[in-house]
mmCIF file of C-alpha atoms in Angstrom:
data_model
loop_
_atom_site.group_PDB
_atom_site.id
_atom_site.type_symbol
_atom_site.label_atom_id
_atom_site.label_comp_id
_atom_site.label_asym_id
_atom_site.label_seq_id
_atom_site.Cartn_x
_atom_site.Cartn_y
_atom_site.Cartn_z
ATOM 1 C CA MET A 18 0.000 0.000 0.000
ATOM 2 C CA ILE A 19 1.400 3.329 -0.968
ATOM 3 C CA ARG A 20 0.270 6.343 0.827
ATOM 4 C CA SER A 21 -0.450 9.429 -1.128
ATOM 5 C CA GLY A 22 2.223 12.078 -1.034
ATOM 6 C CA GLU A 23 5.040 9.618 -0.485
ATOM 7 C CA GLU A 24 7.628 9.245 -3.180
ATOM 8 C CA GLN A 25 7.426 5.987 -5.002
ATOM 9 C CA THR A 26 10.925 4.498 -5.242
ATOM 10 C CA GLY A 27 10.318 0.777 -5.323
ATOM 11 C CA ALA A 28 12.689 -1.602 -3.529
ATOM 12 C CA VAL A 29 15.657 0.103 -1.922
ATOM 13 C CA TYR A 30 19.030 -1.545 -1.526
ATOM 14 C CA GLU A 31 21.509 -0.384 1.021
ATOM 15 C CA ARG A 32 25.001 -1.667 1.621
ATOM 16 C CA ARG A 33 26.524 -1.362 5.060
ATOM 17 C CA VAL A 34 29.985 -2.548 6.063
ATOM 18 C CA CYS A 35 30.529 -2.885 9.805
ATOM 19 C CA LYS A 36 34.008 -3.158 11.186
ATOM 20 C CA ASN A 37 34.197 -4.551 14.724
ATOM 21 C CA ALA A 38 30.518 -3.976 15.102
ATOM 22 C CA SER A 39 30.074 -6.232 18.099
ATOM 23 C CA ASP A 40 31.338 -5.006 21.440
ATOM 24 C CA TYR A 41 31.180 -8.312 23.224
ATOM 25 C CA GLN A 42 32.772 -11.691 22.835
ATOM 26 C CA TYR A 43 30.932 -14.805 23.923
ATOM 27 C CA MET A 44 32.651 -17.898 25.227
ATOM 28 C CA LYS A 45 31.278 -21.358 25.726
ATOM 29 C CA VAL A 46 33.268 -23.060 28.441
ATOM 30 C CA GLY A 47 33.079 -26.438 30.103
ATOM 31 C CA LEU A 48 34.489 -27.405 33.445
ATOM 32 C CA GLU A 49 36.134 -30.761 33.876
ATOM 33 C CA PHE A 50 36.903 -32.466 37.163
ATOM 34 C CA GLU A 51 39.081 -35.444 37.883
ATOM 35 C CA ALA A 52 36.161 -37.528 39.048
ATOM 36 C CA PRO A 53 32.865 -37.052 37.227
ATOM 37 C CA GLY A 54 29.674 -36.131 39.027
ATOM 38 C CA PHE A 55 30.878 -33.026 40.839
ATOM 39 C CA ARG A 56 28.177 -30.501 41.661
ATOM 40 C CA LEU A 57 28.606 -26.764 41.496
ATOM 41 C CA ASN A 58 26.054 -23.988 41.540
ATOM 42 C CA ASP A 59 26.137 -20.878 39.415
ATOM 43 C CA ALA A 60 27.192 -18.530 42.208
ATOM 44 C CA SER A 61 30.292 -20.529 43.013
ATOM 45 C CA PHE A 62 31.027 -20.840 39.318
ATOM 46 C CA LYS A 63 31.101 -17.070 39.012
ATOM 47 C CA GLN A 64 33.148 -16.866 42.189
ATOM 48 C CA MET A 65 35.642 -19.273 40.659
ATOM 49 C CA ILE A 66 36.013 -17.156 37.527
ATOM 50 C CA VAL A 67 36.555 -14.004 39.553
ATOM 51 C CA SER A 68 39.195 -15.645 41.720
ATOM 52 C CA ALA A 69 40.931 -17.021 38.625
ATOM 53 C CA LEU A 70 41.015 -13.500 37.188
ATOM 54 C CA ARG A 71 42.329 -12.117 40.476
ATOM 55 C CA GLY A 72 45.015 -14.792 40.547
ATOM 56 C CA LEU A 73 46.466 -13.838 37.188
ATOM 57 C CA HIS A 74 45.615 -10.169 36.682
ATOM 58 C CA GLY A 75 45.143 -8.846 40.204
ATOM 59 C CA GLU A 76 42.364 -6.514 41.330
ATOM 60 C CA ILE A 77 41.971 -5.018 37.869
ATOM 61 C CA GLY A 78 41.313 -8.499 36.563
ATOM 62 C CA ALA A 79 38.774 -9.166 39.287
ATOM 63 C CA ALA A 80 36.941 -6.001 38.361
ATOM 64 C CA LEU A 81 36.441 -6.909 34.705
ATOM 65 C CA PRO A 82 32.808 -7.161 33.710
ATOM 66 C CA VAL A 83 32.191 -10.843 33.064
ATOM 67 C CA ASP A 84 28.647 -12.147 32.770
ATOM 68 C CA VAL A 85 27.568 -15.732 33.067
ATOM 69 C CA LEU A 86 24.668 -15.819 30.650
ATOM 70 C CA LYS A 87 23.755 -19.436 31.056
ATOM 71 C CA PHE A 88 25.008 -22.172 33.309
ATOM 72 C CA GLU A 89 24.091 -25.816 33.140
ATOM 73 C CA GLU A 90 24.687 -27.624 36.389
ATOM 74 C CA GLN A 91 24.368 -31.041 34.816
ATOM 75 C CA SER A 92 27.119 -30.758 32.241
ATOM 76 C CA LEU A 93 29.010 -27.904 33.963
ATOM 77 C CA THR A 94 29.013 -25.819 30.814
ATOM 78 C CA ALA A 95 28.408 -22.105 30.673
ATOM 79 C CA ILE A 96 28.192 -19.227 28.264
ATOM 80 C CA LEU A 97 30.165 -16.162 29.285
ATOM 81 C CA ARG A 98 30.136 -12.651 27.944
ATOM 82 C CA VAL A 99 33.042 -10.209 28.109
ATOM 83 C CA ARG A 100 34.076 -7.087 26.308
ATOM 84 C CA GLY A 101 36.191 -7.837 23.264
ATOM 85 C CA SER A 102 39.188 -6.021 24.721
ATOM 86 C CA ASP A 103 39.104 -8.187 27.850
ATOM 87 C CA LEU A 104 38.893 -11.484 26.048
ATOM 88 C CA VAL A 105 42.600 -12.281 26.271
ATOM 89 C CA LYS A 106 42.620 -11.601 30.006
ATOM 90 C CA LEU A 107 39.618 -13.769 30.756
ATOM 91 C CA TRP A 108 40.746 -16.571 28.489
ATOM 92 C CA SER A 109 44.255 -16.714 29.921
ATOM 93 C CA ALA A 110 42.883 -16.644 33.462
ATOM 94 C CA LEU A 111 40.600 -19.570 32.676
ATOM 95 C CA THR A 112 43.499 -21.425 31.025
ATOM 96 C CA LEU A 113 45.644 -21.146 34.114
ATOM 97 C CA SER A 114 43.063 -21.965 36.769
ATOM 98 C CA ALA A 115 43.379 -25.485 38.080
ATOM 99 C CA PHE A 116 41.709 -25.771 41.480
ATOM 100 C CA TYR A 117 38.303 -25.483 43.006
ATOM 101 C CA LYS A 118 38.449 -25.950 46.773
ATOM 102 C CA ASP A 119 41.547 -28.163 46.561
ATOM 103 C CA LYS A 120 39.954 -30.262 43.877
ATOM 104 C CA LYS A 121 41.773 -30.404 40.577
ATOM 105 C CA CYS A 122 39.815 -29.163 37.609
ATOM 106 C CA ALA A 123 40.302 -27.713 34.160
ATOM 107 C CA PHE A 124 38.381 -25.247 32.053
ATOM 108 C CA ARG A 125 37.819 -26.408 28.515
ATOM 109 C CA VAL A 126 37.035 -23.512 26.222
ATOM 110 C CA ILE A 127 34.718 -24.974 23.628
ATOM 111 C CA GLN A 128 33.941 -21.996 21.440
ATOM 112 C CA VAL A 129 34.657 -18.300 21.253
ATOM 113 C CA SER A 130 32.702 -16.000 19.025
ATOM 114 C CA PRO A 131 31.573 -12.390 18.797
ATOM 115 C CA PHE A 132 28.052 -13.608 18.008
ATOM 116 C CA LEU A 133 25.875 -15.523 20.393
ATOM 117 C CA LEU A 134 24.150 -17.273 17.527
ATOM 118 C CA ALA A 135 27.384 -18.955 16.520
ATOM 119 C CA LEU A 136 27.541 -20.837 19.804
ATOM 120 C CA SER A 137 24.473 -22.864 18.898
ATOM 121 C CA GLY A 138 26.464 -25.228 16.707
ATOM 122 C CA ASN A 139 29.973 -26.600 16.869
ATOM 123 C CA SER A 140 31.764 -27.268 13.624
ATOM 124 C CA ARG A 141 34.557 -29.147 15.365
ATOM 125 C CA GLU A 142 32.238 -31.939 16.390
ATOM 126 C CA PHE A 143 30.984 -32.615 12.913
ATOM 127 C CA LEU A 144 31.614 -36.155 11.821
ATOM 128 C CA LEU A 145 33.964 -36.255 8.899
ATOM 129 C CA ILE A 146 33.375 -39.274 6.747
ATOM 130 C CA MET B 20 47.318 -25.267 7.921
ATOM 131 C CA ALA B 21 49.763 -27.156 9.985
ATOM 132 C CA CYS B 22 48.271 -29.461 12.573
ATOM 133 C CA PHE B 23 48.540 -28.773 16.277
ATOM 134 C CA ALA B 24 51.245 -30.542 18.226
ATOM 135 C CA ASP B 25 52.269 -30.790 21.852
ATOM 136 C CA LEU B 26 55.887 -31.796 21.996
ATOM 137 C CA ASN B 27 56.333 -32.453 25.677
ATOM 138 C CA ILE B 28 54.401 -35.039 27.635
ATOM 139 C CA VAL B 29 56.483 -36.348 30.510
ATOM 140 C CA ASN B 30 56.914 -40.083 30.520
ATOM 141 C CA VAL B 31 55.433 -40.966 33.906
ATOM 142 C CA GLY B 32 56.064 -44.662 33.496
ATOM 143 C CA ASP B 33 52.522 -45.685 34.353
ATOM 144 C CA ARG B 34 50.898 -47.051 31.226
ATOM 145 C CA LYS B 35 47.343 -46.304 32.289
ATOM 146 C CA ARG B 36 48.093 -42.673 33.057
ATOM 147 C CA MET B 37 49.980 -42.203 29.795
ATOM 148 C CA GLN B 38 46.983 -43.498 27.908
ATOM 149 C CA THR B 39 44.628 -41.095 29.688
ATOM 150 C CA ILE B 40 46.887 -38.147 28.912
ATOM 151 C CA ILE B 41 47.205 -39.046 25.250
ATOM 152 C CA GLU B 42 43.481 -39.649 24.916
ATOM 153 C CA THR B 43 42.809 -36.220 26.401
ATOM 154 C CA ALA B 44 45.308 -34.663 23.997
ATOM 155 C CA ALA B 45 43.560 -36.287 21.049
ATOM 156 C CA HIS B 46 40.208 -35.095 22.350
ATOM 157 C CA LEU B 47 41.472 -31.525 22.650
ATOM 158 C CA GLY B 48 42.634 -31.554 19.039
ATOM 159 C CA TYR B 49 46.361 -32.240 19.111
ATOM 160 C CA SER B 50 47.477 -34.232 16.085
ATOM 161 C CA THR B 51 50.976 -35.017 17.345
ATOM 162 C CA VAL B 52 52.310 -35.596 20.838
ATOM 163 C CA ALA B 53 55.834 -36.347 21.973
ATOM 164 C CA ILE B 54 56.616 -38.509 24.972
ATOM 165 C CA ASN B 55 59.487 -36.929 26.817
ATOM 166 C CA HIS B 56 62.289 -38.833 28.540
ATOM 167 C CA VAL B 57 64.208 -36.581 30.885
ATOM 168 C CA VAL B 58 67.825 -37.447 31.655
ATOM 169 C CA ASP B 59 69.582 -35.592 34.445
ATOM 170 C CA PHE B 60 73.200 -36.593 34.882
ATOM 171 C CA GLN B 61 73.394 -34.796 38.227
ATOM 172 C CA GLN B 62 71.416 -37.623 39.741
ATOM 173 C CA LYS B 63 73.043 -40.983 40.061
ATOM 174 C CA GLY B 64 72.238 -43.864 37.777
ATOM 175 C CA GLN B 65 70.798 -41.828 34.940
ATOM 176 C CA GLU B 66 71.598 -43.051 31.493
ATOM 177 C CA ILE B 67 70.306 -42.539 28.017
ATOM 178 C CA THR B 68 68.213 -45.594 27.341
ATOM 179 C CA ASN B 69 65.944 -46.706 24.610
ATOM 180 C CA PRO B 70 62.566 -44.981 24.395
ATOM 181 C CA VAL B 71 59.312 -46.699 25.251
ATOM 182 C CA SER B 72 57.906 -48.679 22.414
ATOM 183 C CA ILE B 73 54.864 -46.782 21.219
ATOM 184 C CA ALA B 74 53.216 -49.820 19.687
ATOM 185 C CA GLU B 75 53.505 -51.488 23.077
ATOM 186 C CA LEU B 76 52.156 -48.501 24.983
ATOM 187 C CA PHE B 77 49.285 -47.785 22.672
ATOM 188 C CA PRO B 78 48.188 -50.560 20.322
ATOM 189 C CA SER B 79 45.492 -48.404 18.717
ATOM 190 C CA PRO B 80 45.995 -44.641 19.108
ATOM 191 C CA PRO B 81 42.832 -42.587 19.674
ATOM 192 C CA ILE B 82 41.227 -40.528 16.938
ATOM 193 C CA VAL B 83 41.976 -36.809 16.899
ATOM 194 C CA GLN B 84 38.900 -34.637 17.357
ATOM 195 C CA GLY B 85 37.649 -33.316 14.056
ATOM 196 C CA LYS B 86 40.311 -35.066 11.989
ATOM 197 C CA SER B 87 39.224 -38.729 11.721
ATOM 198 C CA LYS B 88 42.872 -39.708 11.868
ATOM 199 C CA PRO B 89 44.696 -41.402 14.729
ATOM 200 C CA ILE B 90 47.045 -39.299 16.831
ATOM 201 C CA LYS B 91 50.733 -39.455 16.019
ATOM 202 C CA ILE B 92 53.050 -40.224 18.908
ATOM 203 C CA VAL B 93 56.777 -39.528 18.748
ATOM 204 C CA THR B 94 59.552 -39.840 21.304
ATOM 205 C CA ARG B 95 61.800 -37.160 22.649
ATOM 206 C CA LEU B 96 64.892 -37.008 24.827
ATOM 207 C CA THR B 97 65.607 -34.070 27.116
ATOM 208 C CA LEU B 98 69.061 -33.689 28.605
ATOM 209 C CA ILE B 99 69.417 -31.438 31.643
ATOM 210 C CA ALA B 100 72.899 -30.010 31.268
ATOM 211 C CA SER B 101 74.647 -28.364 34.186
ATOM 212 C CA ASP B 102 78.222 -29.250 33.212
ATOM 213 C CA VAL B 103 80.157 -29.349 29.948
ATOM 214 C CA SER B 104 80.871 -33.050 30.327
ATOM 215 C CA HIS B 105 77.156 -33.774 29.927
ATOM 216 C CA TYR B 106 77.350 -32.578 26.348
ATOM 217 C CA ASN B 107 80.168 -35.034 25.678
ATOM 218 C CA GLN B 108 77.874 -37.795 26.785
ATOM 219 C CA LEU B 109 75.276 -36.598 24.324
ATOM 220 C CA ARG B 110 77.856 -36.558 21.539
ATOM 221 C CA THR B 111 79.378 -39.939 22.304
ATOM 222 C CA ALA B 112 76.103 -41.680 23.051
ATOM 223 C CA TYR B 113 75.063 -41.378 19.450
ATOM 224 C CA PRO B 114 73.632 -44.891 18.965
ATOM 225 C CA GLN B 115 71.506 -44.425 22.087
ATOM 226 C CA THR B 116 70.056 -41.112 20.960
ATOM 227 C CA MET B 117 69.417 -42.463 17.497
ATOM 228 C CA PRO B 118 65.906 -43.870 18.074
ATOM 229 C CA TYR B 119 64.577 -40.592 19.499
ATOM 230 C CA ASP B 120 62.666 -38.339 17.147
ATOM 231 C CA ILE B 121 63.498 -35.092 18.920
ATOM 232 C CA ILE B 122 66.483 -34.260 21.088
ATOM 233 C CA ALA B 123 66.264 -31.338 23.481
ATOM 234 C CA VAL B 124 68.694 -29.769 25.910
ATOM 235 C CA GLU B 125 68.027 -27.739 29.023
ATOM 236 C CA PRO B 126 71.141 -25.643 29.711
ATOM 237 C CA LYS B 127 71.731 -24.342 33.225
ATOM 238 C CA THR B 128 74.522 -21.844 32.633
ATOM 239 C CA GLU B 129 75.164 -19.130 30.087
ATOM 240 C CA LYS B 130 78.156 -20.962 28.618
ATOM 241 C CA LEU B 131 76.198 -24.146 28.107
ATOM 242 C CA PHE B 132 73.367 -22.132 26.559
ATOM 243 C CA HIS B 133 75.847 -20.641 24.111
ATOM 244 C CA VAL B 134 77.265 -24.045 23.157
ATOM 245 C CA ALA B 135 73.784 -25.524 22.769
ATOM 246 C CA CYS B 136 72.720 -22.693 20.467
ATOM 247 C CA MET B 137 75.835 -22.568 18.337
ATOM 248 C CA THR B 138 77.360 -26.006 17.929
ATOM 249 C CA LEU B 139 75.346 -28.838 19.472
ATOM 250 C CA ASP B 140 73.401 -31.086 17.130
ATOM 251 C CA ILE B 141 69.949 -30.833 18.719
ATOM 252 C CA ASP B 142 66.428 -29.701 17.858
ATOM 253 C CA LEU B 143 65.125 -27.868 20.912
ATOM 254 C CA ILE B 144 66.365 -25.760 23.794
ATOM 255 C CA CYS B 145 64.109 -25.832 26.854
ATOM 256 C CA ILE B 146 63.443 -22.756 28.936
ATOM 257 C CA GLN B 147 61.771 -24.178 32.028
ATOM 258 C CA GLY B 148 59.256 -22.311 34.101
ATOM 259 C CA THR B 149 60.111 -24.115 37.321
ATOM 260 C CA ALA B 150 62.831 -21.700 38.393
ATOM 261 C CA LYS B 151 64.064 -18.230 37.658
ATOM 262 C CA LEU B 152 66.338 -18.235 34.661
ATOM 263 C CA PRO B 153 69.906 -18.652 36.013
ATOM 264 C CA PHE B 154 71.486 -16.607 33.211
ATOM 265 C CA ARG B 155 70.716 -13.740 30.885
ATOM 266 C CA ILE B 156 69.625 -14.591 27.382
ATOM 267 C CA THR B 157 71.748 -12.579 24.983
ATOM 268 C CA ARG B 158 71.297 -11.883 21.345
ATOM 269 C CA PRO B 159 74.288 -13.570 19.601
ATOM 270 C CA PRO B 160 73.560 -17.192 20.610
ATOM 271 C CA VAL B 161 69.837 -16.779 19.982
ATOM 272 C CA ASN B 162 70.481 -15.389 16.515
ATOM 273 C CA GLY B 163 72.798 -18.308 15.860
ATOM 274 C CA ALA B 164 70.136 -20.759 16.997
ATOM 275 C CA ILE B 165 67.509 -19.149 14.785
ATOM 276 C CA ALA B 166 69.877 -19.316 11.816
ATOM 277 C CA ARG B 167 70.505 -23.015 12.469
ATOM 278 C CA GLY B 168 66.805 -23.798 12.810
ATOM 279 C CA ILE B 169 66.858 -24.655 16.511
ATOM 280 C CA TYR B 170 63.713 -23.783 18.449
ATOM 281 C CA PHE B 171 63.133 -22.621 22.010
ATOM 282 C CA GLU B 172 60.566 -24.303 24.161
ATOM 283 C CA LEU B 173 58.460 -22.752 26.902
ATOM 284 C CA THR B 174 56.397 -24.997 29.146
ATOM 285 C CA TYR B 175 53.074 -24.052 30.709
ATOM 286 C CA PHE B 176 52.266 -26.836 33.147
ATOM 287 C CA PRO B 177 54.202 -25.203 36.030
ATOM 288 C CA ALA B 178 52.163 -22.044 35.498
ATOM 289 C CA ILE B 179 48.921 -23.898 36.054
ATOM 290 C CA ASN B 180 49.760 -25.290 39.456
ATOM 291 C CA ASP B 181 51.540 -22.625 41.422
ATOM 292 C CA TYR B 182 51.457 -18.836 41.648
ATOM 293 C CA THR B 183 55.228 -18.501 42.085
ATOM 294 C CA LEU B 184 56.024 -20.799 39.200
ATOM 295 C CA ARG B 185 53.499 -18.884 37.125
ATOM 296 C CA ARG B 186 55.518 -15.744 37.742
ATOM 297 C CA TYR B 187 58.739 -17.499 36.714
ATOM 298 C CA THR B 188 57.159 -18.940 33.580
ATOM 299 C CA ILE B 189 55.850 -15.604 32.394
ATOM 300 C CA SER B 190 59.038 -13.708 33.256
ATOM 301 C CA ASN B 191 61.229 -16.295 31.505
ATOM 302 C CA GLY B 192 58.939 -16.130 28.503
ATOM 303 C CA ILE B 193 59.140 -12.354 28.375
ATOM 304 C CA CYS B 194 62.959 -12.499 28.703
ATOM 305 C CA LEU B 195 63.134 -14.843 25.734
ATOM 306 C CA MET B 196 60.624 -12.787 23.778
ATOM 307 C CA ASN B 197 62.674 -9.614 24.201
ATOM 308 C CA VAL B 198 65.579 -11.261 22.442
ATOM 309 C CA CYS B 199 64.104 -13.449 19.759
ATOM 310 C CA LYS B 200 61.088 -11.259 18.898
ATOM 311 C CA GLY B 201 58.640 -14.100 18.605
ATOM 312 C CA LYS B 202 60.638 -16.186 16.190
ATOM 313 C CA ASN B 203 61.411 -19.843 16.827
ATOM 314 C CA ILE B 204 59.324 -20.329 19.952
ATOM 315 C CA ILE B 205 57.164 -23.319 20.723
ATOM 316 C CA VAL B 206 54.893 -23.665 23.732
ATOM 317 C CA SER B 207 54.304 -27.119 25.144
ATOM 318 C CA SER B 208 52.744 -28.626 28.212
ATOM 319 C CA ALA B 209 55.312 -30.738 30.128
ATOM 320 C CA THR B 210 52.342 -32.246 31.868
ATOM 321 C CA GLU B 211 52.141 -35.287 34.079
ATOM 322 C CA GLU B 212 48.378 -35.539 34.344
ATOM 323 C CA PHE B 213 45.466 -35.201 31.965
ATOM 324 C CA LEU B 214 43.964 -32.196 33.749
ATOM 325 C CA GLY B 215 47.152 -30.263 33.072
ATOM 326 C CA LEU B 216 46.531 -30.275 29.344
ATOM 327 C CA ARG B 217 44.883 -27.312 27.665
ATOM 328 C CA GLY B 218 43.509 -26.981 24.174
ATOM 329 C CA PRO B 219 45.664 -25.619 21.358
ATOM 330 C CA TYR B 220 43.652 -22.417 21.031
ATOM 331 C CA ASP B 221 43.942 -21.814 24.779
ATOM 332 C CA ILE B 222 47.689 -22.104 24.457
ATOM 333 C CA SER B 223 47.924 -19.729 21.552
ATOM 334 C CA ASN B 224 45.947 -17.262 23.656
ATOM 335 C CA PHE B 225 48.267 -17.929 26.594
ATOM 336 C CA GLY B 226 51.241 -17.112 24.344
ATOM 337 C CA MET B 227 49.921 -13.562 24.082
ATOM 338 C CA LEU B 228 50.759 -13.082 27.765
ATOM 339 C CA PHE B 229 54.416 -13.238 26.777
ATOM 340 C CA GLY B 230 53.852 -10.567 24.179
ATOM 341 C CA LEU B 231 53.709 -12.846 21.167
ATOM 342 C CA SER B 232 51.531 -11.593 18.356
ATOM 343 C CA GLU B 233 48.411 -13.563 17.462
ATOM 344 C CA GLY B 234 50.000 -15.173 14.440
ATOM 345 C CA ASP B 235 53.221 -16.055 16.236
ATOM 346 C CA ALA B 236 51.325 -17.495 19.187
ATOM 347 C CA LYS B 237 49.374 -19.786 16.918
ATOM 348 C CA ALA B 238 52.520 -20.775 15.062
ATOM 349 C CA ALA B 239 54.046 -21.684 18.438
ATOM 350 C CA VAL B 240 51.693 -24.656 18.726
ATOM 351 C CA SER B 241 51.394 -25.572 15.065
ATOM 352 C CA THR B 242 53.873 -24.512 12.387
ATOM 353 C CA ASN B 243 56.945 -24.296 14.593
ATOM 354 C CA CYS B 244 56.289 -27.726 16.095
ATOM 355 C CA ARG B 245 56.170 -29.167 12.611
ATOM 356 C CA ALA B 246 59.496 -27.519 11.830
ATOM 357 C CA VAL B 247 60.994 -29.115 14.951
ATOM 358 C CA LEU B 248 59.771 -32.534 13.894
ATOM 359 C CA LEU B 249 61.235 -32.100 10.431
ATOM 360 C CA HIS B 250 64.507 -30.869 11.891
ATOM 361 C CA GLY B 251 64.630 -33.991 14.025
ATOM 362 C CA GLU B 252 63.966 -36.132 11.003
ATOM 363 C CA THR B 253 66.889 -34.715 9.071
ATOM 364 C CA ARG B 254 69.150 -35.004 12.109
ATOM 365 C CA LYS B 255 68.269 -38.673 12.501
ATOM 366 C CA THR B 256 69.269 -39.481 8.947
ATOM 367 C CA ALA B 257 71.815 -37.517 6.983
ATOM 368 C CA LEU B 258 71.277 -33.775 6.802
ATOM 369 C CA GLY B 259 68.777 -33.178 4.057
ATOM 370 C CA VAL B 260 68.477 -36.819 3.048
ATOM 371 C CA ILE B 261 65.674 -39.000 4.302
ATOM 372 C CA TYR B 262 65.923 -42.648 3.567
ATOM 373 C CA THR B 263 62.883 -44.844 3.983
ATOM 374 C CA ALA B 264 62.400 -48.483 3.209
ATOM 375 C CA ARG B 265 58.963 -49.742 2.418
ATOM 376 C CA LYS B 266 57.925 -53.227 3.377
ATOM 377 C CA VAL B 267 54.832 -54.600 1.758
ATOM 378 C CA THR B 268 54.567 -57.594 4.049
ATOM 379 C CA ALA B 269 52.410 -57.567 7.147
ATOM 380 C CA THR B 270 55.337 -57.315 9.558
ATOM 381 C CA GLU B 271 55.070 -53.577 9.969
ATOM 382 C CA GLU B 272 54.243 -53.705 13.634
ATOM 383 C CA LYS B 273 57.437 -55.504 14.459
ATOM 384 C CA ASP B 274 59.355 -52.511 13.215
ATOM 385 C CA GLU B 275 58.225 -50.328 16.118
ATOM 386 C CA GLY B 276 59.429 -52.531 18.916
ATOM 387 C CA ARG B 277 63.107 -52.039 18.499
ATOM 388 C CA PRO B 278 65.344 -54.607 20.109
ATOM 389 C CA ARG B 279 66.651 -53.594 23.494
ATOM 390 C CA SER B 280 70.259 -52.890 22.791
ATOM 391 C CA LYS B 281 72.984 -53.349 25.354
ATOM 392 C CA LYS B 282 73.520 -50.907 28.166
ATOM 393 C CA ALA B 283 74.975 -47.556 27.223
ATOM 394 C CA LYS B 284 78.707 -47.386 27.523
ATOM 395 C CA THR B 285 78.676 -43.715 28.327
ATOM 396 C CA GLU B 286 80.649 -43.792 31.580
ATOM 397 C CA ASN B 287 83.915 -44.785 29.898
ATOM 398 C CA ASN B 288 83.850 -42.044 27.371
ATOM 399 C CA GLN B 289 83.911 -38.969 29.519
#
């Protein structure tokens, strides 16, 4: 429907190039313990991330804005959100953290992406035949 | 793209534990791992012996994630050198070092570091993170090592466990980085347990803590490791010549279990 008085131009095409359009980076991380079946709630998971950041980067690291968007207690996987400039700090802190209450553990970073949609699938687990 | 490799998994002796570590490495996406035999002549009764037979340790290697190929396992010898005479043992013990794919040296003094960079016939020089570096890394030997195609190895397992060792690891890495500017560095695990392993992308991110650029940090776990393996291959045969013999018969598995040769006669040759 075309209203009267409006210019009739037909379909309009517009090309936009965005460079570094997304401010955030999203990480999908898993937590692995020596013995399976360890329980952890979301608050202590966040606490663990903050203490890992404090351990490597000090108080500035602990103050970085890190959000836990989703945490699954069953599989101990989570989706984190950080600013793109803080990604290296968070990632290295997670790499070097190894203990939770004197229990050995390891963070496995599954995927990192600037788009949340990309975390829905994992190309590395495709079966190559 | 070169495949990811982790060239330092400490040989803990226990077969079950070795299998768990290697399975974890395959799951994380490493295509090549090296089992490391550490020889320290400071301690009594240490000799260069034959490596573990890989076919014996792992009859069917696990499949690498996302590759549908089995993981490749190689052997590596690390010599901890705190005296010049230790190098003589490495030179004279040639038949013993022959079966190893990679030979590495961990020098403890500046003089030994210089000799290892300039003249010794090796593939890797280890910079450990377990202690503060006992000498200053200077430019001439490092440039010589880069020209000869010898690589420097940084290990990250100490950094995972302990805050103090983490400081040493990062400071040693930065010291090395200041001199070699990101060339000829590999990062490997030196792990003794499966929880000490991290994925290859984690490690390339960890390399940025030393000040490596993104490309160099990724090369430190992929391209450079491949160069080390190839360097080891040429050292094992003649320089630049690789001789292979192909057997069509079904006796290929016997080839891996090399016969246990006699004890090393290294003591007489000091």
